[in-house]
XYZ file of C-alpha atoms in Angstrom:
550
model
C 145.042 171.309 79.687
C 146.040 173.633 76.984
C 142.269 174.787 76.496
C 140.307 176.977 77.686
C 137.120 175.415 77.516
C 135.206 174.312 80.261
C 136.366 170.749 81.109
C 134.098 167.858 80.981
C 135.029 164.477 82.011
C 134.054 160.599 80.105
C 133.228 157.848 82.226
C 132.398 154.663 80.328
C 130.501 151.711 81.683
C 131.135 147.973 79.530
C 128.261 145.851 81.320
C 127.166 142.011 79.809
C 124.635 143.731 77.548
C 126.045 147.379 76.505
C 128.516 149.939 76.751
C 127.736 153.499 78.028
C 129.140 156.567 77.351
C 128.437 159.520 80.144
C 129.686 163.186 79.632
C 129.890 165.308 82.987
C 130.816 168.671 83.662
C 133.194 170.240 86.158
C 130.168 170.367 89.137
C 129.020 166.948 87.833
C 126.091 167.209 86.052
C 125.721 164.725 83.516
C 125.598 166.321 79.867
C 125.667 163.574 77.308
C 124.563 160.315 77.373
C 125.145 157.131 74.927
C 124.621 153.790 74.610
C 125.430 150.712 72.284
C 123.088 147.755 72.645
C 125.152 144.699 71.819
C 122.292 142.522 70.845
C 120.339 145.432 68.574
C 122.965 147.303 67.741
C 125.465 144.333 66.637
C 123.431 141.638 65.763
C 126.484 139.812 63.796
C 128.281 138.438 66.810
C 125.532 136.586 67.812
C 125.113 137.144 71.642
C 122.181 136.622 73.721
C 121.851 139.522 76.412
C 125.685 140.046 75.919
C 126.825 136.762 75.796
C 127.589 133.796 74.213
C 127.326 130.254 75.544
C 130.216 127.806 74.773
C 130.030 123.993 74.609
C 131.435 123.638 77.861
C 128.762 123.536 80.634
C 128.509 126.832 82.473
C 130.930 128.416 79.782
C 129.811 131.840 79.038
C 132.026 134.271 77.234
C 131.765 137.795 74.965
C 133.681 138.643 71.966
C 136.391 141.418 71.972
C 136.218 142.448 68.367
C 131.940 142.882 69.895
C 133.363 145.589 72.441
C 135.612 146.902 70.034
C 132.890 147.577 67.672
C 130.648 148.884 70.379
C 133.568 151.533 71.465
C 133.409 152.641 67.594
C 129.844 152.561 67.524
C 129.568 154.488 70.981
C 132.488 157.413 69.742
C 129.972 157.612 66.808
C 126.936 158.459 68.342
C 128.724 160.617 71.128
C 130.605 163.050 68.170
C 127.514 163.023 66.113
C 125.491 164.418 69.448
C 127.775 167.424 69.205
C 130.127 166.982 72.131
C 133.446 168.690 71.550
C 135.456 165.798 72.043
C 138.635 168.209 72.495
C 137.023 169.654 75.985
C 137.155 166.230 77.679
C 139.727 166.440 80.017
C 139.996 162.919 81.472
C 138.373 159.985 80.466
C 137.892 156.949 83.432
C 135.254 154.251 83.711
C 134.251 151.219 84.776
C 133.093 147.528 83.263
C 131.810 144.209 84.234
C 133.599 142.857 86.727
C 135.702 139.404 87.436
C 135.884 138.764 83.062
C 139.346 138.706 81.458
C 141.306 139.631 78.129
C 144.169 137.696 77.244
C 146.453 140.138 75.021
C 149.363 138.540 72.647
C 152.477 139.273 72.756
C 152.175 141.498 69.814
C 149.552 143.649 71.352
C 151.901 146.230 72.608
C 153.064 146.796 69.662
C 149.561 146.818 67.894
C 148.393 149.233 70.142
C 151.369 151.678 70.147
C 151.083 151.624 66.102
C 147.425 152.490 65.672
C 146.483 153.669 62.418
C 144.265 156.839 62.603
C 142.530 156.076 59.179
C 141.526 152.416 60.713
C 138.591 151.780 63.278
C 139.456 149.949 66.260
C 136.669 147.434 65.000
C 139.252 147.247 61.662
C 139.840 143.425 61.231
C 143.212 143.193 61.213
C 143.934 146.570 63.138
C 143.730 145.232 66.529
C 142.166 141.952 66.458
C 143.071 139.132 66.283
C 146.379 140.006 65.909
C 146.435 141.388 69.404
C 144.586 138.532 71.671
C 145.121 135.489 72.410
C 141.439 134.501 72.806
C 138.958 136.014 70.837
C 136.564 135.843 73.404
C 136.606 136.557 77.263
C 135.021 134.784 79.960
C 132.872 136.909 81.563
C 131.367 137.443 85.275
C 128.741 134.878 83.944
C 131.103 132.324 83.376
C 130.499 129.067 86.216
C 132.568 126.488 84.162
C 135.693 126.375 86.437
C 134.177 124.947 89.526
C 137.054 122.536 89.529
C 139.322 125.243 89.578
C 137.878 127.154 92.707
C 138.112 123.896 94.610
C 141.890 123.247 93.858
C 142.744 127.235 94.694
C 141.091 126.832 97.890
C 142.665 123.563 98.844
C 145.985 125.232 98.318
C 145.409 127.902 100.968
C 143.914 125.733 103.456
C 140.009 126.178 102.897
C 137.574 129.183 101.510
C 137.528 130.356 104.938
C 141.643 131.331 104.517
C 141.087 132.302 101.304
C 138.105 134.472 102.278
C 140.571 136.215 105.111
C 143.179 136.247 102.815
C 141.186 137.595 99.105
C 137.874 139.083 100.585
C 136.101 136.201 99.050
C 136.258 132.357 98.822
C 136.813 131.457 95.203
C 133.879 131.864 93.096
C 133.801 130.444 89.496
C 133.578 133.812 87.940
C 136.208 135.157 89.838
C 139.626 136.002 87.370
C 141.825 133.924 89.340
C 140.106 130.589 88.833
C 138.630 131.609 85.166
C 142.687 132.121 84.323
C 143.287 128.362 85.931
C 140.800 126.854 83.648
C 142.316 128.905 80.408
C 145.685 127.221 81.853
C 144.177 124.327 82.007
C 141.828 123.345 78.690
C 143.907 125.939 76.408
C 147.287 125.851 77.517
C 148.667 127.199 74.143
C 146.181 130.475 74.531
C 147.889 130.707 77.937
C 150.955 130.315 76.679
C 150.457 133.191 73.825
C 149.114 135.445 76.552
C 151.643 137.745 77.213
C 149.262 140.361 79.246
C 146.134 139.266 80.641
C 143.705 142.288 81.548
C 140.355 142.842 83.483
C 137.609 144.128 81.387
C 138.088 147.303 83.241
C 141.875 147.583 82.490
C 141.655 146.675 78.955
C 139.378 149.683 78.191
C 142.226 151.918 78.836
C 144.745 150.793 77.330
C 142.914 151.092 74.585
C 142.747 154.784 74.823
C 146.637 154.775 76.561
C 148.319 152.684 73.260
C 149.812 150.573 76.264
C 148.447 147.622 78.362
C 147.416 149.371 81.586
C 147.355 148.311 85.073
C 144.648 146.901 86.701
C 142.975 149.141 89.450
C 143.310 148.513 93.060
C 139.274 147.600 93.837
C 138.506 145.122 90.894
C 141.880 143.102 91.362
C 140.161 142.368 94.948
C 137.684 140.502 93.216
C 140.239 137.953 91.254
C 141.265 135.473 94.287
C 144.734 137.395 93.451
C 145.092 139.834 95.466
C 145.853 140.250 99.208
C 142.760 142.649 100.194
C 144.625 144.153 103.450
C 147.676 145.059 101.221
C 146.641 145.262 98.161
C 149.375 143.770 96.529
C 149.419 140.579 94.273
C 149.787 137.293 96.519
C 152.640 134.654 94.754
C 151.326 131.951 96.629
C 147.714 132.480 94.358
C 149.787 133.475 91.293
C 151.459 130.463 91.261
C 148.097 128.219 92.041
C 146.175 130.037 89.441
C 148.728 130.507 86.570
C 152.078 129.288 87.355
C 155.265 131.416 87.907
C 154.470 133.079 84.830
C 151.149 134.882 85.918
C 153.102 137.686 87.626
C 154.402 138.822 84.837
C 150.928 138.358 82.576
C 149.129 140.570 85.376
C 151.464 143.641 85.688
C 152.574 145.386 88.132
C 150.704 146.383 91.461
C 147.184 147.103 91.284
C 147.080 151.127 91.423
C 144.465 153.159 92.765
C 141.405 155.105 91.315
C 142.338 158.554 90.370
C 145.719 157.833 89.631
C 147.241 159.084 86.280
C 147.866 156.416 84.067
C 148.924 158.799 81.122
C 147.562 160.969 78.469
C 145.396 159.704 75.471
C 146.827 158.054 72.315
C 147.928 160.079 68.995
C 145.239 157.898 67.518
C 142.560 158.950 69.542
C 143.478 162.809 68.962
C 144.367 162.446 65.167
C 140.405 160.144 64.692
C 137.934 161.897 67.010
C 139.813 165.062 67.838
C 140.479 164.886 71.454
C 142.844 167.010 73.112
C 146.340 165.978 73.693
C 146.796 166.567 76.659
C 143.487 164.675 77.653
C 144.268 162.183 81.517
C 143.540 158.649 81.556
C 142.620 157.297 84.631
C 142.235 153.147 85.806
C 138.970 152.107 84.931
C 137.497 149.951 87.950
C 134.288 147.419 88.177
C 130.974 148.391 87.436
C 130.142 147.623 91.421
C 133.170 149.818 92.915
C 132.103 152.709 90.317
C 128.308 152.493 91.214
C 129.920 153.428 94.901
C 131.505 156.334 93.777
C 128.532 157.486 92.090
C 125.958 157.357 95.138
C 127.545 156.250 98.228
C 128.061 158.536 101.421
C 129.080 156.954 104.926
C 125.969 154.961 106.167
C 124.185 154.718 102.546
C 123.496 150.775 101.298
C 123.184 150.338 97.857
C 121.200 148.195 96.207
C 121.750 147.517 92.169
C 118.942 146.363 90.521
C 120.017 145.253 86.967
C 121.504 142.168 85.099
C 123.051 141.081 88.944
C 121.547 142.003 91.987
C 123.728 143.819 93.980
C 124.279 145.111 97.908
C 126.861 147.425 98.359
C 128.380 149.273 101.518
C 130.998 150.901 101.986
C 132.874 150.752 105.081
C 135.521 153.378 106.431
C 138.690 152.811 107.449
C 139.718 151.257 111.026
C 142.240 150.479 113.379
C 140.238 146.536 112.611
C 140.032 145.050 109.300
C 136.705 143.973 108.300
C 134.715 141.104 109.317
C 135.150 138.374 105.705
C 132.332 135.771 105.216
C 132.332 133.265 102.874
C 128.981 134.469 102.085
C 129.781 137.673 101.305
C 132.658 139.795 99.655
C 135.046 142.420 100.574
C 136.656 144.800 97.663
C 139.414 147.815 98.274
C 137.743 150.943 97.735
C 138.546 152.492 94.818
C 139.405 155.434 96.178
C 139.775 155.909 99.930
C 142.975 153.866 101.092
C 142.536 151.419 103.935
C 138.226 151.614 103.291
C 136.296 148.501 101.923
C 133.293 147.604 99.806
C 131.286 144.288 101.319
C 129.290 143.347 98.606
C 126.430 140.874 98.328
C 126.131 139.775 94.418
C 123.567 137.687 92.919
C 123.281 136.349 89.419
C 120.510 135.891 89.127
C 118.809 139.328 89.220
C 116.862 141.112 85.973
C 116.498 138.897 83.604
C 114.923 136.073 86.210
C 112.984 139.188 87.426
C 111.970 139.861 83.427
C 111.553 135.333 82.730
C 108.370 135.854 85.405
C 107.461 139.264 83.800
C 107.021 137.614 80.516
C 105.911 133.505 81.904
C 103.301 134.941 84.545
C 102.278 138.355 83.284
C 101.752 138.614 79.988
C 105.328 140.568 79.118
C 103.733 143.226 80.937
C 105.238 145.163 83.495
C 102.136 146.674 84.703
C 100.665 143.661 84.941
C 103.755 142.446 86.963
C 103.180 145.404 88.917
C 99.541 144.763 89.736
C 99.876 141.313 90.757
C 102.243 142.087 93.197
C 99.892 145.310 94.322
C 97.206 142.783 94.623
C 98.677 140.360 96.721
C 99.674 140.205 100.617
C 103.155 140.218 102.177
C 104.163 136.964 102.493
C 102.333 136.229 98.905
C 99.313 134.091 100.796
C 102.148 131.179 102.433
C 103.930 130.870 98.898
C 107.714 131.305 98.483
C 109.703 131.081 95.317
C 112.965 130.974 94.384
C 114.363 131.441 90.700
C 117.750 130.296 89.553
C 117.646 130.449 85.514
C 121.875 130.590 85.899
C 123.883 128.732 88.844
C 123.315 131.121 91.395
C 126.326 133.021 93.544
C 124.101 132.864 96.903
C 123.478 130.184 97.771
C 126.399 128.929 95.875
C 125.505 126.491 92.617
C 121.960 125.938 93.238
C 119.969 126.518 89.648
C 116.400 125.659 88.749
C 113.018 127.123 90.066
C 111.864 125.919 93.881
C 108.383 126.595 95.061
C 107.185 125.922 98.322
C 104.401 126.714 100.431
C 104.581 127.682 104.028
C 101.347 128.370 105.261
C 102.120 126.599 108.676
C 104.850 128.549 109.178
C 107.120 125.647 107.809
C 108.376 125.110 104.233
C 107.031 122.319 102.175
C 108.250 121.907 99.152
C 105.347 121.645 95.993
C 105.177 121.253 92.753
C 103.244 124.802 91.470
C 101.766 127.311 93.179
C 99.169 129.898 91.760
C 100.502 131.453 88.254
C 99.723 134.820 90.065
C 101.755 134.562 93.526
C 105.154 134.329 91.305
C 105.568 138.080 90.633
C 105.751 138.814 94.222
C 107.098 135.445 95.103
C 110.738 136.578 92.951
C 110.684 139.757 94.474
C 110.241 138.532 97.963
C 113.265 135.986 97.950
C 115.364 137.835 96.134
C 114.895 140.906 98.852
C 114.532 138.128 101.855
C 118.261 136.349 100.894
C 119.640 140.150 100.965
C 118.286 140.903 104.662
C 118.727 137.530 106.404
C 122.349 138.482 105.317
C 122.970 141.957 106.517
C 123.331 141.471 109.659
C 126.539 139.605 109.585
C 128.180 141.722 107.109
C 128.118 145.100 109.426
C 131.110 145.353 111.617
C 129.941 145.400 114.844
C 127.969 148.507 116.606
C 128.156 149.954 113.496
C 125.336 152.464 112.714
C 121.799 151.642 111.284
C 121.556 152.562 107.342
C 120.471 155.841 106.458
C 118.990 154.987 103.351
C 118.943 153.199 100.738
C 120.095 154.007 96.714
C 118.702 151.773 94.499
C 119.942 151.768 90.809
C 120.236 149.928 87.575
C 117.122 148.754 85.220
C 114.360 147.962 88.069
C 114.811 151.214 89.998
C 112.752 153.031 88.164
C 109.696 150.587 89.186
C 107.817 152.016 92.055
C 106.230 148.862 92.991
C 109.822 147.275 93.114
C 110.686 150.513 94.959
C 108.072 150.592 97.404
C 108.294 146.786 98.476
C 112.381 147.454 98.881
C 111.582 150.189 100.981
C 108.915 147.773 103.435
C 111.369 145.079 103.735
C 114.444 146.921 104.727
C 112.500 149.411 106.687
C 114.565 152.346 104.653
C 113.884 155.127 102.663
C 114.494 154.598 99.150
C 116.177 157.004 97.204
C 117.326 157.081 93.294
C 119.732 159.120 91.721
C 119.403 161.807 88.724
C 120.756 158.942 86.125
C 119.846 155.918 86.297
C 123.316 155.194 84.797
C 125.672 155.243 88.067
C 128.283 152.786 87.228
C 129.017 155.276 84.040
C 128.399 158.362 86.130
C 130.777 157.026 88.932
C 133.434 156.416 85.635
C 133.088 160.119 85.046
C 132.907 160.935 88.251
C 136.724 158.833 88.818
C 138.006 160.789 85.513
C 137.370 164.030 87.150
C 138.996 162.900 90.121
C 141.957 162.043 88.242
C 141.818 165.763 86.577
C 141.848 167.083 90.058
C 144.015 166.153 92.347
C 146.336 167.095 89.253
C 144.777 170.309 89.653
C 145.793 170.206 92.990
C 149.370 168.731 93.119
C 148.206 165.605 94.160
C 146.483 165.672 97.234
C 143.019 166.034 98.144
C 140.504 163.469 98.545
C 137.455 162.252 96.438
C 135.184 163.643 99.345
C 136.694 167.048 99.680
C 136.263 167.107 95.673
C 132.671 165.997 95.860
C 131.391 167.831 98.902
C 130.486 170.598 96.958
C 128.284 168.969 94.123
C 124.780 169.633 94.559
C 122.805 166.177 96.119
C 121.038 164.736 93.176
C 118.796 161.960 95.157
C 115.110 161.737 95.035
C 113.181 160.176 97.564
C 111.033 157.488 96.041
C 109.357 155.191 98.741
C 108.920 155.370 102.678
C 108.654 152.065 104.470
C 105.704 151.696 106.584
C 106.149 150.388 109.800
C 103.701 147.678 109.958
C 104.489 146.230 106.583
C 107.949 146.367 107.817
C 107.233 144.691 110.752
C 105.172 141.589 109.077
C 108.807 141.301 106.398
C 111.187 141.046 109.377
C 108.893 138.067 110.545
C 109.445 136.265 107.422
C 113.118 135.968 107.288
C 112.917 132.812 109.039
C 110.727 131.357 107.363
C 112.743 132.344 104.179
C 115.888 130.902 105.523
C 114.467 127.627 106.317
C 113.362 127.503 102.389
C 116.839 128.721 101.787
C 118.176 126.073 103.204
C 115.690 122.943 101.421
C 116.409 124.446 98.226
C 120.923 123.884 99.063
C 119.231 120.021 100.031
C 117.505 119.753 97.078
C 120.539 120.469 94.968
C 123.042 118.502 96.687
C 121.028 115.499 96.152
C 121.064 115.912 92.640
């Protein structure tokens, strides 16, 4: 850097329903914060929670010229905070994973020429000239069901794709979403000259060149081998024809590579420096690892999805892969892994119950699941507003009661039992799972993070902390998939700063531990959950019946 200011470092986080802006310092404290609702804060493009439903069933999409907006908007509120703009020395990030961008062949161009008197929002500046598609399916999206089927018949099963991806194709995955843009819009396809991950079109916004995508969200596209981390031809071809090489890029690249420095257009409009890095952005799940994880730490993400995260370290034997489950690259340890349980259907099911069964009123919500027994007095619910990830494509509510130890299915139970009936399956499907996704003898958890929108509910934290028998812990910001973005942009900065080498532990092992312990498990409350996974799986498995005979 040619300053001599203190650096700071800009992660950004593009989730379904806003984009975050988070300013850290060189020990990682968080200094700014910002945030662009797209729903309040851009009520024009019409979205509901982020999103906008197509006529196709299951189609679920977001508008670019929306995010563009929101980046404008975002910048706005961030310069008008007072942050000097000219001591950020990297930028990084992270964004919504599996959703894609389809660039024209004119974007280079368009973004190498930016206008510094234009926004990016500008109509005409960027878009539509520069896309394809005006809008990108998103992680949401479950309308290419056909195309997960035919991608996993041409590698032999979801089992080989599983062993050969990390993951059996899932409809929201990139690989498949890019199949069915091949297949219903073949002359956006053809147009396409660049197609992007949410997280790689970010930067190239602030590079002026389409960037490559990074190393741990290509592992969750059905594109990339996850043991080499290279792009596969035999899933290129399936997905997108010969062509989709090229449209991808080159190799995935790590986090904390340098991709470049910022734009003229960025320096000459908001005044950052020159000389300012710009690292790959990665997926909001991969940053919220950065952010909080240490060896032996599970992870639980608590907002729009619900999320388990581990990382694993790296070994002489790849990872276990279950259909169930996923593995991801790490975004920044070479040869180490992410498994990953996801779930759809997390906050916003969480918030339908809030507002159907307790008067819109968290502390209601709260109360009714104080007042009620584990096991919620031989109810069980499960609550599938979208087609659910896990169990794959069941949707609709299921009720049952199992007050002889055995499900029966019902029509209602009491309007009070459904706040802790939610909680309890959503938490139940997450530990009759664990087990299989730990390599074997590996060591117990230590603890668990949670994070995201229902972390900072105690009675959410408390019952998490019962039925995984672990400590709960939360971090200083609630925003960790932004703070882990900052946290890759100063990574970036230095192992510049240091020729090159050095890992992202040896950088971090100095920054002060900003956890809080929020909830203790107690033992016999533990003990009474562990005795209802059973019972839970059995449930699990009549709601899949139900479904199928639909």
């Amino acid at each position: 850097m040619t300053t001599s200011k203190p650096p700071l470092f800009l992660g950004f986080d593009l989730s379904t329903q806003q984009l975050k802006a988070i300013i850290i310092s060189e020990d990682s404290s968080i200094v700014h914060e910002s945030a662009v609702h797209f729903d309040k804060d851009l009520p024009a493009y019409g979205t509901s929670n982020g999103a906008v439903r197509g006529p196709d069933q299951g189609e679920v999409t977001s508008p670019v010229h929306m995010w563009l907006e929101a980046i404008d908007l975002v910048m706005q509120r961030v310069k008008s905070a007072g942050v000097d703009l000219s001591a950020i020395a990297a930028i990084s990030g992270a964004a919504q994973q599996h959703g894609s961008v389809y660039w024209s062949g004119e974007a280079e161009r368009a973004l190498a020429s930016m206008d510094p008197k234009r926004s990016l929002a500008d109509p005409g500046h960027l878009a539509p000239l520069a896309f394809a598609l005006p809008n990108a399916p998103i992680w949401q999206d479950s309308s290419n069901t056909k195309d997960c089927w035919d991608l996993e018949a041409t590698v032999g099963g979801p089992q080989l794709l599983t062993d050969l991806t990390g993951s059996r194709a899932y409809e929201r995955f990139t690989g498949p979403q890019i199949s069915r843009i091949r297949r219903l819009k073949p002359g956006a396809y053809h147009r396409s000259a660049r197609v992007s991950l949410v997280s790689s079109f970010l930067p190239s916004l602030f590079l002026g060149s389409i960037a490559p995508i990074e190393i741990s969200d290509a592992s969750g596209m059905n594109l990339m081998n996850i043991l080499t981390c290279k792009w596969d031809d035999v899933l290129l071809e399936a997905c997108g024809g010969p062509e989709l090489r090229a449209k991808v890029g080159p190799e995935p690249v790590p986090g904390g590579t340098v991709l470049g420095k910022i734009s003229n257009w960025w320096v000459e409009m908001w005044g950052f420096n020159p000389d300012c890095i710009i690292a790959p952005f990665t997926g909001d799940n991969p940053a919220t690892v950065v952010a909080l994880s240490a060896p032996g730490d599970a992870l639980l993400s608590l907002g729009t999805s619900t999320t388990l995260l581990l990382s694993i370290p790296p070994a002489e034997t790849p990872p276990k892969r279950f259909t169930t489950s996923h593995l991801l690259s790490h975004p920044t340890t070479t040869d180490a892994h992410i498994a990953m349980l996801c779930y759809k259907n997390g906050a916003l099911a969480r918030e339908q119950i809030r507002d159907r069964d307790a008067s819109c009123d968290w502390e209601k919500f709260n109360q009714l699941v104080q007042s009620t027994p584990v096991g919620n007095n031989g109810y069980m619910g499960f609550y599938f507003p979208l087609p659910e990830i896990i169990p794959p494509n069941v949707a609709g509510e299921f009720l049952f009661s199992t007050k002889d130890g055995h499900p029966t299915y019902v029509e209602s139970i009491p309007s009070e039992a459904h706040p802790r009936a939610i909680l309890e399956s959503q938490f139940l499907s997450i530990k009759s799972r664990i087990a299989a996704i730990l390599p074997i003898n590996s060591p117990p958890f230590q603890r668990l993070i949670i994070t995201g929108g229902s972390s900072a509910n105690q009675t959410i934290r408390q019952l998490a902390a019962d039925l995984f028998d672990m400590r709960v812990y939360v971090a200083e910001s609630k925003e960790a998939a932004g703070t882990g973005g900052a946290l890759l942009a100063k990574f970036s900065w230095w192992k510049r700063q240091n020729g090159g080498l050095g890992t992202f532990e040896e950088m971090n092992c100095d920054d002060a531990e900003r956890m809080s312990l929020v909830a203790e498990p107690k033992a016999e409350v533990s003990k009474m959950f562990n005795g209802l996974v059973e019972i839970y799986q059995a449930c699990e498995k009549a709601v899949v019946a139900l479904c199928q005979k639909e």
